[in-house]
Amino acid sequence: MANAQKVFTVETLRSAAKQSLRCLVVPVRLRRAIKKYLREEDDPHIRKKVRQLSESFQEIKDTNLQLPETTAKSLADSMNSLETKRWKIQTVYGDSGLQYRDGETAAYIASRMPAVFSVCYRVLIEIRRRVPGFAPTRVLDFGAGTGSGFWAVKEVWPKSVEKVNIVEPSQSMQRAGRDLIQGLKDLPLIHGYTSLLALNKEINKKSERKHDLVIASYVLGEIPSLKDRITVVRQLWDLTDDLLVLIEPGTPHGANIISQMRSHILWMEKRKLRKLEKKMKKDGKDVLDLKSGAHIVAPCPHDGKCPLENTGKYCHFVQRLQRTSSQRSYKRTKGVPLRGFEDEKFCFVAFRRGQRPRELWPLDGMKLETLKERRANKKPEDLEVDYEDFIKSQVVEVPYIDPRAYDSDTMDDEEEEQEDGEGTDEDDEDKIEEEIEEEEESERASVGGGWGRIIFPPFRKGKQVTLDMCVPTKEDGSEGAFERRVITKSKNPDLHLQAKKSFWGDLWPLTTQQESGKERQVDAEWCRPDQDQKWGSWP
């Protein structure tokens, strides 16, 4: 049964639907930590290592695409024998990742860590907005690397986290992660492990192994075997008490991994739920455990089959971030200046234990006027303009921004950094707490249904906006489909304005009254990118 919910207004619809972050600025304390670490490393060949690291990532991606399950281990072992390559390392969860030494770790921090942090922050901030009251105390970061996920968790939930378990096979990465957090205040209890097996051995009680939030970012793609990936994800799900978040690069390979893991977890939990229901029916019980089953928090608005399977398209998103001084310095190519920002494409899925909640759909009960009705209902006094108020509204006061707080390049003296940093953590945490309170008071886009996801960039032409969305087709969110909707100003000026301001990755409000009985299918012509003249080159 649907829970009671306030009726949305046009303004609250826009704020609830907004999930994308335009251009993210990496926090000052992380930028300074990265710069300090690189200055202490003082590697004269770091630019070369950044380039080699990028080439290695590309080779791993190309090789993984060609690896069948049966030959994954043998091929990885043969590559490992080449002295010129730093390929796979064997762990208890399969052949995984690059063998990071100190040089590769410094190159990763300089070039990749800000982008990975930005993506983790973007995903976790949406979870905070859409899941009210969720504040994890125990966190597991699998494949943590240098701690990008930990930094994102610390930014999103600065006061709730009490214990963090890190699983990272590279000792160099673990050391770098510890060095980066030196000087941070109010740190939770942090334990580092080289494998999930080591974590399970040290924590004897099964109940203590459970974590409120489990994150695996940019790690599953480095495991070539599908069998090993499924084994890892099942182990992570067993360690999850509430939320499991998987993040991969926004490539066809990364999207395929996310789709496979999504299908497997949902299939596994549905099978368990069916068995449990049969057992309960046999025993005469009719009350399910609240943690029985699983549903998707984001990005999917439903728990059914992905409508983009076998279509040639793949679900991914983008996060723009302002490049840090280290990225601008070490990623510079010969004679080609870098832009001040970069776009990091990513795929993700967030699972939550329990059944999907039932809530009212946002457009149910709302009266939206057409343009003709709005003009007919206009009153003469509405056309009068108070020019004094109008002029005052056009004056914008630009606050002064200290350039030292904007970019750490001006902070060359370590003592100045420490002086400027005093109180920074507390001020940031107070600001985050204020944001959380505002989010709790404002309307939110519920996970219970009624919100579609804009999965490709909106297309604007004249007074029309075309949105490609993944939408639920049933009120319980058990099935979904792809839809292409054209929003016009004449039919609904309010939704048209919202569509104009919508961005790739935002949500879109729905109602149960429109086309609820139709069977929706993916347009076969749209699924062929080579013949899609409208979109041209696809992102």
Coordinates of C-alpha atoms in Angstrom, one line a residue:
M1 CA 0.0 0.0 0.0
A2 CA 1.3 3.5 -0.9
N3 CA 2.5 5.7 1.9
A4 CA 1.1 9.1 2.4
Q5 CA 3.0 11.8 0.6
K6 CA 2.6 15.5 0.1
V7 CA 1.3 16.7 -3.3
F8 CA 4.2 18.1 -5.4
T9 CA 4.2 21.7 -6.8
V10 CA 5.9 22.8 -9.9
E11 CA 8.8 24.2 -7.9
T12 CA 9.3 21.1 -5.7
L13 CA 9.1 18.8 -8.8
R14 CA 12.1 20.6 -10.3
S15 CA 14.2 20.4 -7.1
A16 CA 13.3 16.7 -6.5
A17 CA 14.1 15.7 -10.1
K18 CA 17.5 17.4 -10.1
Q19 CA 20.1 14.7 -9.4
S20 CA 23.0 15.6 -11.7
L21 CA 25.9 17.8 -10.5
R22 CA 27.1 20.2 -13.2
C23 CA 30.8 21.0 -12.7
L24 CA 32.1 19.5 -9.4
V25 CA 35.0 21.2 -7.7
V26 CA 37.2 18.8 -5.7
P27 CA 37.3 19.7 -2.0
V28 CA 40.2 21.9 -1.0
R29 CA 41.4 19.5 1.6
L30 CA 41.6 16.6 -0.9
R31 CA 43.4 18.9 -3.5
R32 CA 45.9 19.9 -0.8
A33 CA 46.5 16.3 0.3
I34 CA 47.2 15.2 -3.2
K35 CA 49.6 18.1 -3.9
K36 CA 51.4 17.4 -0.6
Y37 CA 51.7 13.7 -1.4
L38 CA 53.1 14.4 -4.9
R39 CA 55.5 17.0 -3.5
E40 CA 56.9 14.5 -1.0
E41 CA 57.2 11.8 -3.6
D42 CA 59.2 14.1 -5.9
D43 CA 59.2 11.6 -8.8
P44 CA 60.9 13.3 -11.9
H45 CA 59.4 10.7 -14.3
I46 CA 55.8 11.0 -13.1
R47 CA 54.5 12.5 -16.4
K48 CA 55.8 9.4 -18.2
K49 CA 54.2 7.1 -15.7
V50 CA 50.9 8.9 -16.0
R51 CA 51.0 8.2 -19.7
Q52 CA 52.0 4.6 -19.2
L53 CA 49.3 4.0 -16.6
S54 CA 46.7 5.3 -19.1
E55 CA 48.0 3.0 -21.8
S56 CA 47.9 0.0 -19.4
F57 CA 44.2 0.8 -18.5
Q58 CA 43.4 0.7 -22.2
E59 CA 45.2 -2.6 -22.8
I60 CA 43.5 -4.2 -19.9
K61 CA 40.1 -3.1 -21.2
D62 CA 40.8 -4.3 -24.7
T63 CA 42.1 -7.7 -23.4
N64 CA 39.2 -8.3 -21.1
L65 CA 36.8 -7.8 -24.0
Q66 CA 38.5 -10.8 -25.7
L67 CA 38.8 -13.1 -22.8
P68 CA 36.5 -16.1 -22.6
E69 CA 35.9 -17.5 -19.1
T70 CA 37.8 -20.7 -19.7
T71 CA 41.0 -19.1 -20.9
A72 CA 41.0 -16.0 -18.5
K73 CA 43.5 -17.4 -16.0
S74 CA 45.9 -18.9 -18.5
L75 CA 46.0 -15.8 -20.7
A76 CA 46.5 -13.6 -17.7
D77 CA 49.3 -15.8 -16.4
S78 CA 51.0 -15.7 -19.7
M79 CA 50.9 -11.9 -19.7
N80 CA 52.2 -11.9 -16.2
S81 CA 55.4 -13.6 -17.5
L82 CA 56.3 -10.7 -19.7
E83 CA 58.8 -8.5 -17.9
T84 CA 57.9 -5.4 -19.8
K85 CA 54.2 -5.5 -18.6
R86 CA 52.8 -4.9 -15.2
W87 CA 49.7 -7.0 -15.6
K88 CA 47.5 -9.1 -13.4
I89 CA 48.2 -10.1 -9.8
Q90 CA 46.6 -13.2 -8.3
T91 CA 44.4 -12.7 -5.3
V92 CA 41.8 -14.9 -3.5
Y93 CA 39.1 -13.3 -5.7
G94 CA 40.7 -14.0 -9.0
D95 CA 43.3 -12.3 -11.2
S96 CA 42.7 -8.7 -10.6
G97 CA 44.1 -5.3 -11.5
L98 CA 47.5 -3.7 -12.1
Q99 CA 50.3 -4.5 -9.7
Y100 CA 50.7 -0.9 -8.4
R101 CA 54.2 0.0 -7.2
D102 CA 55.0 3.4 -5.7
G103 CA 55.5 5.0 -9.1
E104 CA 52.2 3.8 -10.5
T105 CA 50.4 4.8 -7.3
A106 CA 51.7 8.3 -7.6
A107 CA 50.7 8.5 -11.2
Y108 CA 47.2 7.2 -10.3
I109 CA 46.8 9.9 -7.5
A110 CA 47.9 12.6 -9.9
S111 CA 45.7 11.7 -12.8
R112 CA 42.8 9.5 -11.8
M113 CA 41.9 10.0 -8.1
P114 CA 40.0 13.3 -8.5
A115 CA 37.8 11.9 -11.3
V116 CA 37.1 8.7 -9.3
F117 CA 36.3 10.7 -6.2
S118 CA 33.9 12.9 -8.2
V119 CA 32.0 9.9 -9.5
C120 CA 31.7 8.3 -6.1
Y121 CA 30.5 11.6 -4.6
R122 CA 27.9 12.1 -7.4
V123 CA 26.5 8.6 -6.7
L124 CA 26.5 8.8 -2.9
I125 CA 24.9 12.3 -2.9
E126 CA 22.0 10.9 -4.9
I127 CA 21.6 8.1 -2.4
R128 CA 21.6 10.6 0.5
R129 CA 18.9 12.6 -1.3
R130 CA 16.6 9.7 -2.2
V131 CA 16.9 7.5 0.9
P132 CA 15.7 9.5 3.8
G133 CA 17.3 8.7 7.2
F134 CA 20.1 6.6 5.7
A135 CA 23.3 7.4 7.5
P136 CA 25.9 4.5 7.4
T137 CA 27.9 3.8 10.5
R138 CA 29.9 0.8 9.1
V139 CA 31.3 1.0 5.6
L140 CA 33.3 -1.4 3.4
D141 CA 35.3 -0.1 0.5
F142 CA 36.3 -3.0 -1.8
G143 CA 39.2 -2.3 -4.2
A144 CA 39.7 1.0 -2.3
G145 CA 42.8 2.1 -4.1
T146 CA 44.0 5.3 -2.6
G147 CA 40.7 6.0 -0.8
S148 CA 38.6 7.9 -3.3
G149 CA 35.5 6.1 -2.0
F150 CA 36.4 6.9 1.6
W151 CA 36.9 10.6 0.8
A152 CA 33.4 10.6 -0.9
V153 CA 31.8 8.9 2.1
K154 CA 33.4 11.4 4.4
E155 CA 32.1 14.3 2.4
V156 CA 28.5 13.0 2.1
W157 CA 28.2 11.6 5.7
P158 CA 30.8 13.4 7.8
K159 CA 29.5 12.6 11.2
S160 CA 27.7 9.2 11.0
V161 CA 30.5 6.9 9.9
E162 CA 32.2 5.1 12.8
K163 CA 34.1 2.3 11.2
V164 CA 35.5 1.8 7.7
N165 CA 37.0 -1.5 6.4
I166 CA 39.3 -1.2 3.4
V167 CA 40.1 -4.1 1.1
E168 CA 43.0 -3.4 -1.2
P169 CA 45.6 -5.9 -2.3
S170 CA 48.3 -3.3 -3.2
Q171 CA 50.4 -2.3 -0.2
S172 CA 51.6 0.8 -2.0
M173 CA 48.0 1.9 -2.5
Q174 CA 47.2 1.3 1.1
R175 CA 50.3 3.3 2.2
A176 CA 49.3 6.2 -0.1
G177 CA 45.8 6.2 1.2
R178 CA 47.0 6.5 4.8
D179 CA 49.4 9.3 3.9
L180 CA 46.5 11.3 2.2
I181 CA 44.3 11.3 5.2
Q182 CA 47.0 12.5 7.6
G183 CA 45.8 15.7 9.3
L184 CA 42.1 15.0 8.8
K185 CA 40.0 15.5 11.9
D186 CA 37.4 13.2 13.4
L187 CA 38.4 10.2 11.4
P188 CA 36.5 6.9 11.9
L189 CA 38.2 3.7 12.9
I190 CA 39.9 2.3 9.7
H191 CA 41.1 -1.2 9.1
G192 CA 42.9 -2.3 6.0
Y193 CA 42.9 -5.8 4.5
T194 CA 44.5 -7.3 1.4
S195 CA 41.5 -9.5 0.6
L196 CA 37.9 -10.5 1.6
L197 CA 39.3 -13.7 2.9
A198 CA 41.6 -11.9 5.3
L199 CA 38.6 -9.7 6.4
N200 CA 36.4 -12.8 7.1
K201 CA 39.2 -14.5 9.0
E202 CA 39.9 -11.6 11.3
I203 CA 36.2 -10.8 12.0
N204 CA 34.9 -14.0 13.6
K205 CA 31.3 -13.1 14.3
K206 CA 29.1 -13.2 11.2
S207 CA 26.9 -10.4 12.5
E208 CA 30.0 -8.1 12.8
R209 CA 30.9 -8.6 9.2
K210 CA 27.8 -6.8 8.0
H211 CA 28.2 -3.3 6.7
D212 CA 25.5 -0.6 6.2
L213 CA 27.2 0.5 3.0
V214 CA 29.5 -1.5 0.7
I215 CA 31.2 0.2 -2.2
A216 CA 33.1 -1.4 -5.1
S217 CA 34.3 1.4 -7.5
Y218 CA 36.4 0.8 -10.7
V219 CA 37.5 -2.6 -9.6
L220 CA 35.2 -5.3 -11.2
G221 CA 36.5 -4.4 -14.7
E222 CA 40.0 -5.4 -13.7
I223 CA 38.7 -9.0 -13.0
P224 CA 38.6 -10.7 -16.5
S225 CA 36.5 -13.7 -15.6
L226 CA 32.7 -13.4 -15.3
K227 CA 32.7 -16.3 -12.8
D228 CA 35.2 -14.4 -10.6
R229 CA 33.2 -11.2 -10.8
I230 CA 30.0 -13.0 -9.8
T231 CA 31.8 -14.7 -6.9
V232 CA 33.1 -11.3 -5.7
V233 CA 29.8 -9.5 -5.9
R234 CA 28.0 -12.3 -4.1
Q235 CA 30.6 -12.1 -1.3
L236 CA 30.1 -8.3 -1.2
W237 CA 26.3 -8.8 -1.1
D238 CA 26.7 -11.2 1.8
L239 CA 28.6 -8.5 3.7
T240 CA 25.9 -5.9 3.0
D241 CA 23.3 -5.1 5.6
D242 CA 21.6 -2.3 3.7
L243 CA 23.2 -0.8 0.5
L244 CA 25.6 -2.1 -2.1
V245 CA 27.0 0.3 -4.7
L246 CA 28.9 -0.8 -7.8
I247 CA 30.6 1.7 -10.1
E248 CA 32.4 1.1 -13.3
P249 CA 33.8 3.3 -16.2
G250 CA 31.1 4.5 -18.7
T251 CA 32.2 2.2 -21.5
P252 CA 30.3 -0.6 -23.2
H253 CA 32.5 -3.1 -21.2
G254 CA 31.7 -1.3 -17.9
A255 CA 28.0 -1.1 -18.6
N256 CA 28.0 -4.8 -19.5
I257 CA 29.5 -5.6 -16.2
I258 CA 27.0 -3.5 -14.3
S259 CA 24.1 -5.1 -16.2
Q260 CA 25.4 -8.6 -15.5
M261 CA 25.8 -8.0 -11.8
R262 CA 22.4 -6.2 -11.6
S263 CA 20.6 -9.2 -13.3
H264 CA 22.4 -11.7 -11.1
I265 CA 21.7 -10.0 -7.7
L266 CA 18.0 -9.5 -8.6
W267 CA 17.6 -13.0 -9.9
M268 CA 19.3 -14.5 -6.8
E269 CA 17.1 -12.5 -4.4
K270 CA 13.9 -13.2 -6.3
R271 CA 14.7 -16.9 -6.1
K272 CA 15.4 -16.7 -2.4
L273 CA 12.1 -14.8 -1.9
R274 CA 10.1 -17.4 -3.7
K275 CA 11.5 -20.2 -1.7
L276 CA 10.9 -18.2 1.5
E277 CA 7.3 -17.5 0.6
K278 CA 6.7 -21.2 -0.1
K279 CA 8.2 -22.1 3.2
M280 CA 6.1 -19.5 5.1
K281 CA 3.0 -20.6 3.3
K282 CA 3.7 -24.2 4.3
D283 CA 4.3 -23.1 8.0
G284 CA 1.3 -20.9 8.0
K285 CA 3.2 -17.6 8.4
D286 CA 2.4 -14.5 6.4
V287 CA 5.0 -11.9 7.7
L288 CA 8.2 -11.4 5.6
D289 CA 11.4 -10.1 7.0
L290 CA 12.0 -6.4 6.1
K291 CA 15.4 -7.3 4.6
S292 CA 14.0 -10.0 2.4
G293 CA 14.6 -9.5 -1.3
A294 CA 16.3 -6.5 -3.0
H295 CA 15.5 -3.5 -5.1
I296 CA 17.4 -0.9 -7.1
V297 CA 17.8 2.6 -5.5
A298 CA 19.5 4.1 -8.6
P299 CA 19.8 4.6 -11.5
C300 CA 17.0 2.2 -12.5
P301 CA 13.4 3.2 -11.7
H302 CA 12.4 -0.5 -11.8
D303 CA 13.6 -4.0 -10.9
G304 CA 12.7 -5.6 -14.2
K305 CA 14.8 -6.6 -17.2
C306 CA 17.0 -3.8 -18.6
P307 CA 15.2 -2.4 -21.7
L308 CA 18.6 -1.6 -23.3
E309 CA 19.8 -5.2 -23.4
N310 CA 20.7 -6.3 -27.0
T311 CA 19.9 -2.9 -28.4
G312 CA 23.4 -1.7 -29.2
K313 CA 23.1 1.1 -26.6
Y314 CA 24.3 1.1 -23.0
C315 CA 23.3 3.0 -19.9
H316 CA 25.9 5.4 -18.6
F317 CA 26.2 8.9 -17.2
V318 CA 28.7 11.7 -17.0
Q319 CA 30.2 13.9 -14.3
R320 CA 32.1 17.0 -15.1
L321 CA 34.8 18.1 -12.7
Q322 CA 37.2 21.0 -12.6
R323 CA 40.7 19.7 -13.1
T324 CA 43.0 20.0 -10.1
S325 CA 46.5 21.6 -10.3
S326 CA 48.1 18.1 -10.4
Q327 CA 45.9 17.0 -13.3
R328 CA 46.7 20.1 -15.3
S329 CA 50.4 19.7 -14.6
Y330 CA 51.0 15.9 -15.1
K331 CA 48.4 15.1 -17.8
R332 CA 49.6 17.8 -20.2
T333 CA 50.4 16.5 -23.6
K334 CA 53.0 17.9 -26.0
G335 CA 52.1 21.4 -27.1
V336 CA 48.4 20.8 -26.5
P337 CA 46.9 22.8 -23.5
L338 CA 44.4 21.0 -21.4
R339 CA 40.9 22.3 -20.8
G340 CA 40.1 23.4 -17.3
F341 CA 37.6 20.6 -16.8
E342 CA 37.2 16.9 -17.8
D343 CA 34.1 14.7 -18.2
E344 CA 34.2 11.4 -16.5
K345 CA 31.7 8.9 -17.9
F346 CA 30.5 6.1 -15.5
C347 CA 28.0 3.4 -15.0
F348 CA 26.6 2.4 -11.6
V349 CA 23.9 0.5 -9.7
A350 CA 22.9 0.8 -6.1
F351 CA 21.1 -2.2 -4.5
R352 CA 19.1 -2.1 -1.2
R353 CA 17.9 -5.0 0.8
G354 CA 14.1 -5.3 1.2
Q355 CA 11.1 -4.8 -1.1
R356 CA 10.7 -1.6 -3.1
P357 CA 8.5 0.8 -1.1
R358 CA 5.1 1.9 -2.5
E359 CA 4.5 5.6 -2.7
L360 CA 2.3 7.9 -4.6
W361 CA 3.5 8.9 -8.1
P362 CA 4.5 12.6 -8.3
L363 CA 2.1 13.8 -11.0
D364 CA -0.9 12.0 -9.4
G365 CA -3.2 14.7 -8.0
M366 CA -1.5 17.6 -9.8
K367 CA -3.4 19.9 -12.1
L368 CA -1.1 21.1 -14.9
E369 CA -2.4 23.8 -17.2
T370 CA -1.9 23.9 -21.0
L371 CA -0.6 27.1 -22.5
K372 CA -4.0 28.0 -23.9
E373 CA -5.6 27.5 -20.4
R374 CA -2.9 29.6 -18.8
R375 CA -3.5 32.5 -21.2
A376 CA -7.2 32.3 -20.7
N377 CA -6.9 32.4 -16.9
K378 CA -4.6 35.4 -16.9
K379 CA -5.9 38.5 -15.0
P380 CA -5.2 42.1 -16.1
E381 CA -3.4 42.8 -12.8
D382 CA -1.0 40.0 -13.6
L383 CA 0.3 41.9 -16.6
E384 CA 1.2 45.0 -14.5
V385 CA 5.0 45.3 -13.9
D386 CA 6.5 47.0 -10.8
Y387 CA 9.6 48.4 -12.4
E388 CA 11.3 49.3 -9.1
D389 CA 11.0 45.7 -7.9
F390 CA 12.0 44.5 -11.4
I391 CA 15.3 46.5 -11.4
K392 CA 16.1 45.4 -7.9
S393 CA 15.6 41.7 -8.9
Q394 CA 18.1 42.2 -11.7
V395 CA 20.9 43.4 -9.4
V396 CA 23.1 40.4 -8.5
E397 CA 25.6 40.7 -5.6
V398 CA 28.7 38.7 -6.4
P399 CA 30.4 37.6 -3.1
Y400 CA 34.1 37.8 -2.7
I401 CA 35.9 34.5 -3.2
D402 CA 39.3 34.1 -1.7
P403 CA 41.5 32.7 -4.6
R404 CA 43.5 30.7 -2.0
A405 CA 40.4 28.7 -1.1
Y406 CA 39.7 28.1 -4.8
D407 CA 42.9 26.6 -5.9
S408 CA 45.7 25.1 -3.8
D409 CA 48.4 26.4 -6.3
T410 CA 48.7 29.6 -4.3
M411 CA 49.5 27.6 -1.1
D412 CA 53.1 26.7 -1.5
D413 CA 54.1 27.2 2.2
E414 CA 53.1 24.2 4.3
E415 CA 52.7 26.3 7.4
E416 CA 50.2 28.6 5.5
E417 CA 48.3 25.5 4.5
Q418 CA 47.9 24.4 8.1
E419 CA 46.9 27.9 9.2
D420 CA 44.3 28.2 6.5
G421 CA 43.1 24.7 7.1
E422 CA 42.2 25.4 10.8
G423 CA 38.5 25.2 11.1
T424 CA 38.0 24.2 7.5
D425 CA 36.8 20.6 8.3
E426 CA 34.4 21.9 11.0
D427 CA 33.0 24.5 8.7
D428 CA 32.5 22.0 5.8
E429 CA 30.8 19.5 8.1
D430 CA 28.5 22.2 9.5
K431 CA 27.6 23.1 5.9
I432 CA 27.0 19.5 5.0
E433 CA 24.7 19.1 8.0
E434 CA 22.7 22.1 7.0
E435 CA 22.3 20.6 3.5
I436 CA 21.1 17.3 5.0
E437 CA 18.5 19.1 7.1
E438 CA 17.3 21.1 4.1
E439 CA 17.0 17.9 2.1
E440 CA 15.0 16.2 4.8
E441 CA 12.6 19.2 5.0
S442 CA 12.2 19.5 1.2
E443 CA 10.4 17.1 -1.1
R444 CA 12.4 14.2 -2.4
A445 CA 12.2 11.9 -5.4
S446 CA 11.1 8.6 -3.7
V447 CA 12.5 5.2 -4.7
G448 CA 8.9 3.9 -4.5
G449 CA 8.1 4.7 -8.1
G450 CA 6.8 7.3 -10.4
W451 CA 10.1 8.7 -11.5
G452 CA 11.8 8.0 -14.9
R453 CA 15.5 8.4 -15.5
I454 CA 16.8 10.5 -18.4
I455 CA 19.5 8.1 -19.7
F456 CA 20.8 10.2 -22.7
P457 CA 21.3 13.9 -23.3
P458 CA 18.0 15.8 -23.9
F459 CA 17.5 17.0 -27.4
R460 CA 16.1 20.5 -27.9
K461 CA 14.6 21.7 -31.1
G462 CA 12.4 24.8 -31.3
K463 CA 9.8 24.6 -28.6
Q464 CA 10.1 20.9 -28.2
V465 CA 12.4 18.9 -25.9
T466 CA 12.9 15.2 -26.6
L467 CA 13.7 13.0 -23.6
D468 CA 15.0 9.4 -23.7
M469 CA 14.0 7.8 -20.5
C470 CA 13.9 4.5 -18.6
V471 CA 10.5 4.3 -16.9
P472 CA 8.6 1.9 -14.7
T473 CA 5.6 0.3 -16.4
K474 CA 4.0 -1.1 -13.3
E475 CA 3.2 0.7 -10.0
D476 CA 5.2 -1.7 -8.0
G477 CA 8.3 -1.1 -10.1
S478 CA 8.6 -4.8 -11.1
E479 CA 8.9 -4.0 -14.8
G480 CA 10.3 -1.1 -16.9
A481 CA 10.8 0.0 -20.5
F482 CA 12.5 2.6 -22.6
E483 CA 10.5 5.6 -23.8
R484 CA 11.2 8.6 -26.0
R485 CA 8.9 11.5 -25.0
V486 CA 8.5 14.8 -26.7
I487 CA 7.6 17.6 -24.3
T488 CA 5.9 20.7 -25.9
K489 CA 5.3 24.1 -24.5
S490 CA 1.7 24.3 -25.8
K491 CA 0.6 21.1 -24.1
N492 CA 2.3 21.8 -20.7
P493 CA 4.4 24.9 -20.2
D494 CA 5.5 23.9 -16.7
L495 CA 6.9 20.5 -17.7
H496 CA 8.4 22.1 -20.8
L497 CA 10.4 24.5 -18.7
Q498 CA 11.5 21.6 -16.5
A499 CA 12.5 19.6 -19.6
K500 CA 14.6 22.6 -20.9
K501 CA 16.5 22.7 -17.6
S502 CA 16.9 18.9 -17.3
F503 CA 20.2 17.3 -17.7
W504 CA 21.6 13.8 -18.6
G505 CA 21.0 11.7 -15.5
D506 CA 18.2 13.7 -13.9
L507 CA 14.8 12.2 -13.0
W508 CA 11.4 12.9 -14.7
P509 CA 8.0 12.8 -12.9
L510 CA 5.4 10.4 -14.1
T511 CA 1.7 9.6 -13.4
T512 CA -0.2 6.3 -13.2
Q513 CA -2.9 7.7 -15.4
Q514 CA -0.9 8.0 -18.6
E515 CA -0.3 5.0 -20.8
S516 CA -0.2 2.7 -17.8
G517 CA -1.8 -0.2 -19.7
K518 CA 0.3 0.0 -22.9
E519 CA 3.0 -2.4 -23.6
R520 CA 6.1 -0.3 -24.2
Q521 CA 9.0 -1.5 -26.4
V522 CA 12.3 -0.1 -27.5
D523 CA 12.1 1.5 -30.9
A524 CA 14.1 -0.8 -33.2
E525 CA 15.2 2.0 -35.4
W526 CA 16.5 4.1 -32.5
C527 CA 18.6 1.1 -31.4
R528 CA 20.7 1.4 -34.5
P529 CA 23.3 4.2 -34.0
D530 CA 24.6 4.1 -37.5
Q531 CA 21.2 5.0 -38.9
D532 CA 20.1 7.4 -36.2
Q533 CA 20.4 10.7 -38.1
K534 CA 18.9 12.7 -35.2
W535 CA 21.7 12.0 -32.7
G536 CA 24.6 11.6 -35.1
S537 CA 27.6 10.7 -33.0
W538 CA 26.4 9.1 -29.8
P539 CA 28.1 9.8 -26.5

